[in-house]
Coordinates of C-alpha atoms and ligand atoms in Angstrom, one line a residue:
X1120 CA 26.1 -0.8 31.8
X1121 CA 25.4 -4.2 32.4
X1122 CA 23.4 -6.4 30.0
X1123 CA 20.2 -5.9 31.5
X1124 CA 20.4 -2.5 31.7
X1125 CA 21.5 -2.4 27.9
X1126 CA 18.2 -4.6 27.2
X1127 CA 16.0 -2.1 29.2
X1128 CA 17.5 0.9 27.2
X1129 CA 17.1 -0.6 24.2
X1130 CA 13.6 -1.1 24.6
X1131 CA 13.3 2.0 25.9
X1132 CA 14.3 3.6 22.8
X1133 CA 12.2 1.3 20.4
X1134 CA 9.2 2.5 22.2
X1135 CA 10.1 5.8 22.4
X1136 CA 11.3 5.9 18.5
X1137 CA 8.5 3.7 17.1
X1138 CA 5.9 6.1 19.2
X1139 CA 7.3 9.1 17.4
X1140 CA 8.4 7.9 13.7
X1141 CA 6.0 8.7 10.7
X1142 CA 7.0 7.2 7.4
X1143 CA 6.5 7.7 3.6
X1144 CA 4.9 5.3 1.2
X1145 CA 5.4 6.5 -2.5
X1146 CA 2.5 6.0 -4.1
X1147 CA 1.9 4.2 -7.7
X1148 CA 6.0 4.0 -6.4
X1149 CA 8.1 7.1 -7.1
X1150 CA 6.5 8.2 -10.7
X1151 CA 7.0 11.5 -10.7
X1152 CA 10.4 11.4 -12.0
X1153 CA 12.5 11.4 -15.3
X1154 CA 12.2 7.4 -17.1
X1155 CA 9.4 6.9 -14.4
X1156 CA 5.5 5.8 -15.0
X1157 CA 3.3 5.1 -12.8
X1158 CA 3.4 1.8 -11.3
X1159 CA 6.0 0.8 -13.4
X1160 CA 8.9 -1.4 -12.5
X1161 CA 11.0 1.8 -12.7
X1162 CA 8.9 3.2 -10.4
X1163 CA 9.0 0.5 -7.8
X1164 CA 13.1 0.8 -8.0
X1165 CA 13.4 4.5 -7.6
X1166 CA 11.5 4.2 -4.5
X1167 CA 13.7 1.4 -3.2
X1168 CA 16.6 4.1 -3.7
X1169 CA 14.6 6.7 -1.7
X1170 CA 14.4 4.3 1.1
X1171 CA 11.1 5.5 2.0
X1172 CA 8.6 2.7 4.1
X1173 CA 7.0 1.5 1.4
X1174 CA 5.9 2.0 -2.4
X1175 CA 2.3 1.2 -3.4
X1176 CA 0.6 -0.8 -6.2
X1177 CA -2.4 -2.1 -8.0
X1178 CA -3.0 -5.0 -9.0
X1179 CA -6.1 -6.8 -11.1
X1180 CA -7.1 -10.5 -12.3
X1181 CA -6.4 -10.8 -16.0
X1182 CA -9.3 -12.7 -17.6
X1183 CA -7.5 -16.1 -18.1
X1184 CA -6.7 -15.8 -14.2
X1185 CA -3.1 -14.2 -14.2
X1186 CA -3.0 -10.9 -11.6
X1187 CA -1.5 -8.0 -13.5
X1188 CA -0.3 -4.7 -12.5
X1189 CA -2.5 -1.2 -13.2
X1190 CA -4.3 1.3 -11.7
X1191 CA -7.6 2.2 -13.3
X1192 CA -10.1 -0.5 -14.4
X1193 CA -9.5 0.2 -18.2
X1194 CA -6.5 0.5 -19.7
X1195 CA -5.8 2.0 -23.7
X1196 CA -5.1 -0.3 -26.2
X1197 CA -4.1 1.4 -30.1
X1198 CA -6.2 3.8 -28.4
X1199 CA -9.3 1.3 -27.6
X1200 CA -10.6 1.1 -24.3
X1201 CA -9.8 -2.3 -22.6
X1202 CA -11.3 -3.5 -19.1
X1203 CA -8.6 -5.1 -17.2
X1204 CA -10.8 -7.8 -15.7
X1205 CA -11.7 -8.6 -19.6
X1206 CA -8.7 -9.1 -21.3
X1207 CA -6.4 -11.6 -21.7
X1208 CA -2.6 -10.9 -20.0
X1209 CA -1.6 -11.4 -23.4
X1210 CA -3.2 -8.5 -24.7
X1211 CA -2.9 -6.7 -21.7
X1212 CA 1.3 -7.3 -22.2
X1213 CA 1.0 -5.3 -25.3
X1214 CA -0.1 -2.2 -23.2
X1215 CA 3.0 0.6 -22.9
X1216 CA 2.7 2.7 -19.5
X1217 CA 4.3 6.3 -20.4
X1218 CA 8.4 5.3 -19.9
X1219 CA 8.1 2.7 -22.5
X1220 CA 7.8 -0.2 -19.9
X1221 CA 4.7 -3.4 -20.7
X1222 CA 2.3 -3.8 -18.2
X1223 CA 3.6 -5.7 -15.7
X1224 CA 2.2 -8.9 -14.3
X1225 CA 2.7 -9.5 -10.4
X1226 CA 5.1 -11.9 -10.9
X1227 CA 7.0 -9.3 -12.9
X1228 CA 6.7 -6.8 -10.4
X1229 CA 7.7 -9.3 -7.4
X1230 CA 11.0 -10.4 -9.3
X1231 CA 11.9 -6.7 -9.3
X1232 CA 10.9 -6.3 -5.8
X1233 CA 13.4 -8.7 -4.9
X1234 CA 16.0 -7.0 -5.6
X1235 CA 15.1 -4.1 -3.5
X1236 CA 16.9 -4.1 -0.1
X1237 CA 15.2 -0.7 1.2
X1238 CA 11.3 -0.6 0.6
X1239 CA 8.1 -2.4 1.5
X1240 CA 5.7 -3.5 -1.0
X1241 CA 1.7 -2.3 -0.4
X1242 CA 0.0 -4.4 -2.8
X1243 CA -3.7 -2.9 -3.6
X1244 CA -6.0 -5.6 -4.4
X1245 CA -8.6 -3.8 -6.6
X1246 CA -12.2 -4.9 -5.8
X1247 CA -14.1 -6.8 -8.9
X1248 CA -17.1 -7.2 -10.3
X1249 CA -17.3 -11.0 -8.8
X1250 CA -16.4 -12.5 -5.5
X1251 CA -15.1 -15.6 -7.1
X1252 CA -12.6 -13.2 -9.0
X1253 CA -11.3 -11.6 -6.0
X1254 CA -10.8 -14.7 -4.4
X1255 CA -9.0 -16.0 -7.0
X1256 CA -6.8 -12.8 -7.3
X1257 CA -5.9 -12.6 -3.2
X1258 CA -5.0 -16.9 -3.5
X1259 CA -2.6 -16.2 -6.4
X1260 CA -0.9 -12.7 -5.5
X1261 CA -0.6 -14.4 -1.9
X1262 CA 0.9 -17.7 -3.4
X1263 CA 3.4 -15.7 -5.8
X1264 CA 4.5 -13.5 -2.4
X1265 CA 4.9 -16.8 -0.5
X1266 CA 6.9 -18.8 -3.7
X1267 CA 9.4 -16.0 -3.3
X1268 CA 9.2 -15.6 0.3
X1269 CA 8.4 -12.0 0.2
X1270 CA 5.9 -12.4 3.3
X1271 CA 7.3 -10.4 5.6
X1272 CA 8.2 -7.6 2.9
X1273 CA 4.9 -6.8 1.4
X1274 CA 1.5 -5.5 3.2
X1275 CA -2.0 -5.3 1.4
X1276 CA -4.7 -2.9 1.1
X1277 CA -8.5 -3.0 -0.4
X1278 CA -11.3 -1.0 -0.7
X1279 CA -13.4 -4.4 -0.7
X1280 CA -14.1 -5.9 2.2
X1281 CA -14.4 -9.2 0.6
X1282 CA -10.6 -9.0 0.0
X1283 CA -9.8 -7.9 3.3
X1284 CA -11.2 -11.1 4.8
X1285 CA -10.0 -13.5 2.0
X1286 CA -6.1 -12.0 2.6
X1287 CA -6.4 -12.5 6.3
X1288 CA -7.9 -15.8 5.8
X1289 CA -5.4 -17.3 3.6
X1290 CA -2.3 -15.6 5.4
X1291 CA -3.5 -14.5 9.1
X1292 CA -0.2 -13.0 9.6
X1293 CA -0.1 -10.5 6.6
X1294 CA -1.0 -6.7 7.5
X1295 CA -4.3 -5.7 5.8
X1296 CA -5.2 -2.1 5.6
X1297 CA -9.0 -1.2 5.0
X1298 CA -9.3 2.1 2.6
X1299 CA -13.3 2.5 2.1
X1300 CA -13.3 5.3 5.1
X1301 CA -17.0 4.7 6.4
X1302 CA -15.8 2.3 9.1
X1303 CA -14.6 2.7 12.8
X1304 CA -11.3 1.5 13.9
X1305 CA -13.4 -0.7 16.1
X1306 CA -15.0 -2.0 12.9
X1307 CA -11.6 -2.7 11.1
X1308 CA -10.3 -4.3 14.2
X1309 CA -13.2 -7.0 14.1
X1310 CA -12.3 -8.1 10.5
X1311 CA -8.5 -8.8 11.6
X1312 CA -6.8 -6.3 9.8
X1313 CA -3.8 -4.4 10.9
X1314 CA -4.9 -0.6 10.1
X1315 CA -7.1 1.9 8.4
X1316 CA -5.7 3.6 5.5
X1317 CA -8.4 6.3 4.4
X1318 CA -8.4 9.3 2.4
X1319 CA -7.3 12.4 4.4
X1320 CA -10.8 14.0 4.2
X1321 CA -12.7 10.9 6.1
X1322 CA -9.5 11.9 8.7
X1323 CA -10.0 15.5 8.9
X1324 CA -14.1 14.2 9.4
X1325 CA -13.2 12.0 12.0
X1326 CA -9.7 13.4 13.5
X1327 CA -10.9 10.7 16.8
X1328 CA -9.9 7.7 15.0
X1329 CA -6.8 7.8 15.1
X1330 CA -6.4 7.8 18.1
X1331 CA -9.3 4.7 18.3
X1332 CA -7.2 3.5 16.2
X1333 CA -4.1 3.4 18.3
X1334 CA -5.9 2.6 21.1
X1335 CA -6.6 -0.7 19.9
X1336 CA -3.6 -1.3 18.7
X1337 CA -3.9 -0.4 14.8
X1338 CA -1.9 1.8 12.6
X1339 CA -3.2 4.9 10.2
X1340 CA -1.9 5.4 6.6
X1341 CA -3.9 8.1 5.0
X1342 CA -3.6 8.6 0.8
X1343 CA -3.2 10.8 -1.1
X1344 CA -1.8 14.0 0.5
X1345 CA 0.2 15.8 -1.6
X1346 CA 0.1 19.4 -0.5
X1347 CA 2.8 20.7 2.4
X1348 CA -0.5 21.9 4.8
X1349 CA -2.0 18.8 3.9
X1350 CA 1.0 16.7 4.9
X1351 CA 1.5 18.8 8.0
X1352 CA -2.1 18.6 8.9
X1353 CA -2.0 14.9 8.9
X1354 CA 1.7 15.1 10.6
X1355 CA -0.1 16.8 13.2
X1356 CA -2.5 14.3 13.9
X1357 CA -0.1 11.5 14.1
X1358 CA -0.9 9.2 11.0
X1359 CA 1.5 6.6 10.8
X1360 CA 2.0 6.7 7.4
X1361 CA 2.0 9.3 4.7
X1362 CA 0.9 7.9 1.2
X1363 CA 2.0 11.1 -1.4
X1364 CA 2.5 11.2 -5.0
X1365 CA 5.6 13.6 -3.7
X1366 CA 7.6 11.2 -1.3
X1367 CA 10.7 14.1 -1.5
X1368 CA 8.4 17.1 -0.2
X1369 CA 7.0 14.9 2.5
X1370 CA 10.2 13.1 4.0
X1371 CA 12.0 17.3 4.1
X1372 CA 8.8 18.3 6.0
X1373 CA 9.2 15.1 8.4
X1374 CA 12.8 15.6 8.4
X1375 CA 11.9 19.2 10.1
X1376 CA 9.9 17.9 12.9
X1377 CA 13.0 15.8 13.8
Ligands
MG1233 MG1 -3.8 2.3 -5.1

């Protein structure tokens, strides 16, 4: 084969393997596993060993402006109820998730991630109660990705649509993934993000936009589908990406289709 037939094949296959691959993203990272929490440290590492797509996380503004890694908006302190967006990352470091681990802070989190050589990082931006915070929160998390170079490893994700337009406005190359559900791929496209990423039943309403999706050049995650007929189901109409809480189940049930 000569060289430009070899370059022809090549791209041949990328299209043809990129058309039909559908990958994992573990979500909170791989938690549900012995000396795991979620969105621990640990958790981020044992999805890098998986070697799924990508392992997700949430992140908030601490109240003296440092983002910090966590789920829900409150967090238990001595059993005390804390708001994230109120406390100091201080007090917020004094939190334990369930394997023993502190709270991370992003910068915490991204020094981990660089030593993972398999997995993307999905970085949630949590929306807040003010604008100014969430602006403040995209500028540093973005800044921290950028000091260690991580751009190209790490995509983002928001329910707020405030964040979605900060992110692309401070980096207008980073992938942005909208997660609300109530808009039209034609909608997401307009804001200059790379992809919906909705909960399975605003796909199952609206099966249609994925391929509206596709059609205009955007890629579908869908969250959280845990269940093997709810994986299949969203298999079947050719999501991109899977986020699960069981990253094993749903990479044998891809592995099948193979
Ligand atoms: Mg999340």
């Amino acid at each position: 084969m000569n060289q430009k037939n070899v370059i022809i094949t090549l791209l041949f296959l990328s299209v043809v393997f990129s058309a039909t691959s559908q990958e994992i993203i573990a979500h909170r990272g791989y938690w549900k596993t012995d000396g795991s929490a979620q969105n621990s440290i640990a958790a981020l590492m044992k999805a890098d060993a998986l070697n799924v797509y990508g392992s997700e996380v949430d992140v908030w503004l601490s109240s003296d402006g440092v983002p910090v890694v966590n789920h829900d908006a409150d967090v238990l302190l001595d059993g005390n109820k804390i708001r994230v967006q109120e406390t100091s990352v201080a007090t917020l470091k004094k939190v334990k998730l369930a394997n023993g681990e502190s709270l991370p802070t992003v910068e915490e989190y991204l020094t981990a991630f660089e030593k993972c050589g398999n997995t993307r990082l999905i970085i949630e931006l949590k929306p807040h109660t003010h604008r100014k915070t969430e602006d403040e929160l995209a500028e540093k998390v973005i800044h921290i990705v950028r000091e260690k170079g991580l751009q190209n490893r790490v995509e983002y994700i928001s329910f707020s649509i405030n964040l979605v337009n900060q992110i692309t406005k401070i980096d207008p190359q980073a992938q942005v993934y909208y997660l609300n559900g109530d808009l039209a791929p034609r909608v997401v496209k307009t804001l200059g993000a790379a992809g919906i990423d909705y909960h399975f039943n605003a796909l199952k309403k609206n099966p249609h936009w994925v391929k509206e999706a596709h059609d205009l050049g955007l890629k579908v995650n869908v969250w959280t589908v845990n269940t093997p007929d709810g994986i299949r189901e969203m298999l079947d109409l050719k999501v991109d990406f899977i986020t699960t809480d069981e990253p094993l189940l749903a990479g044998e049930l891809i592995k099948k289709r193979k």
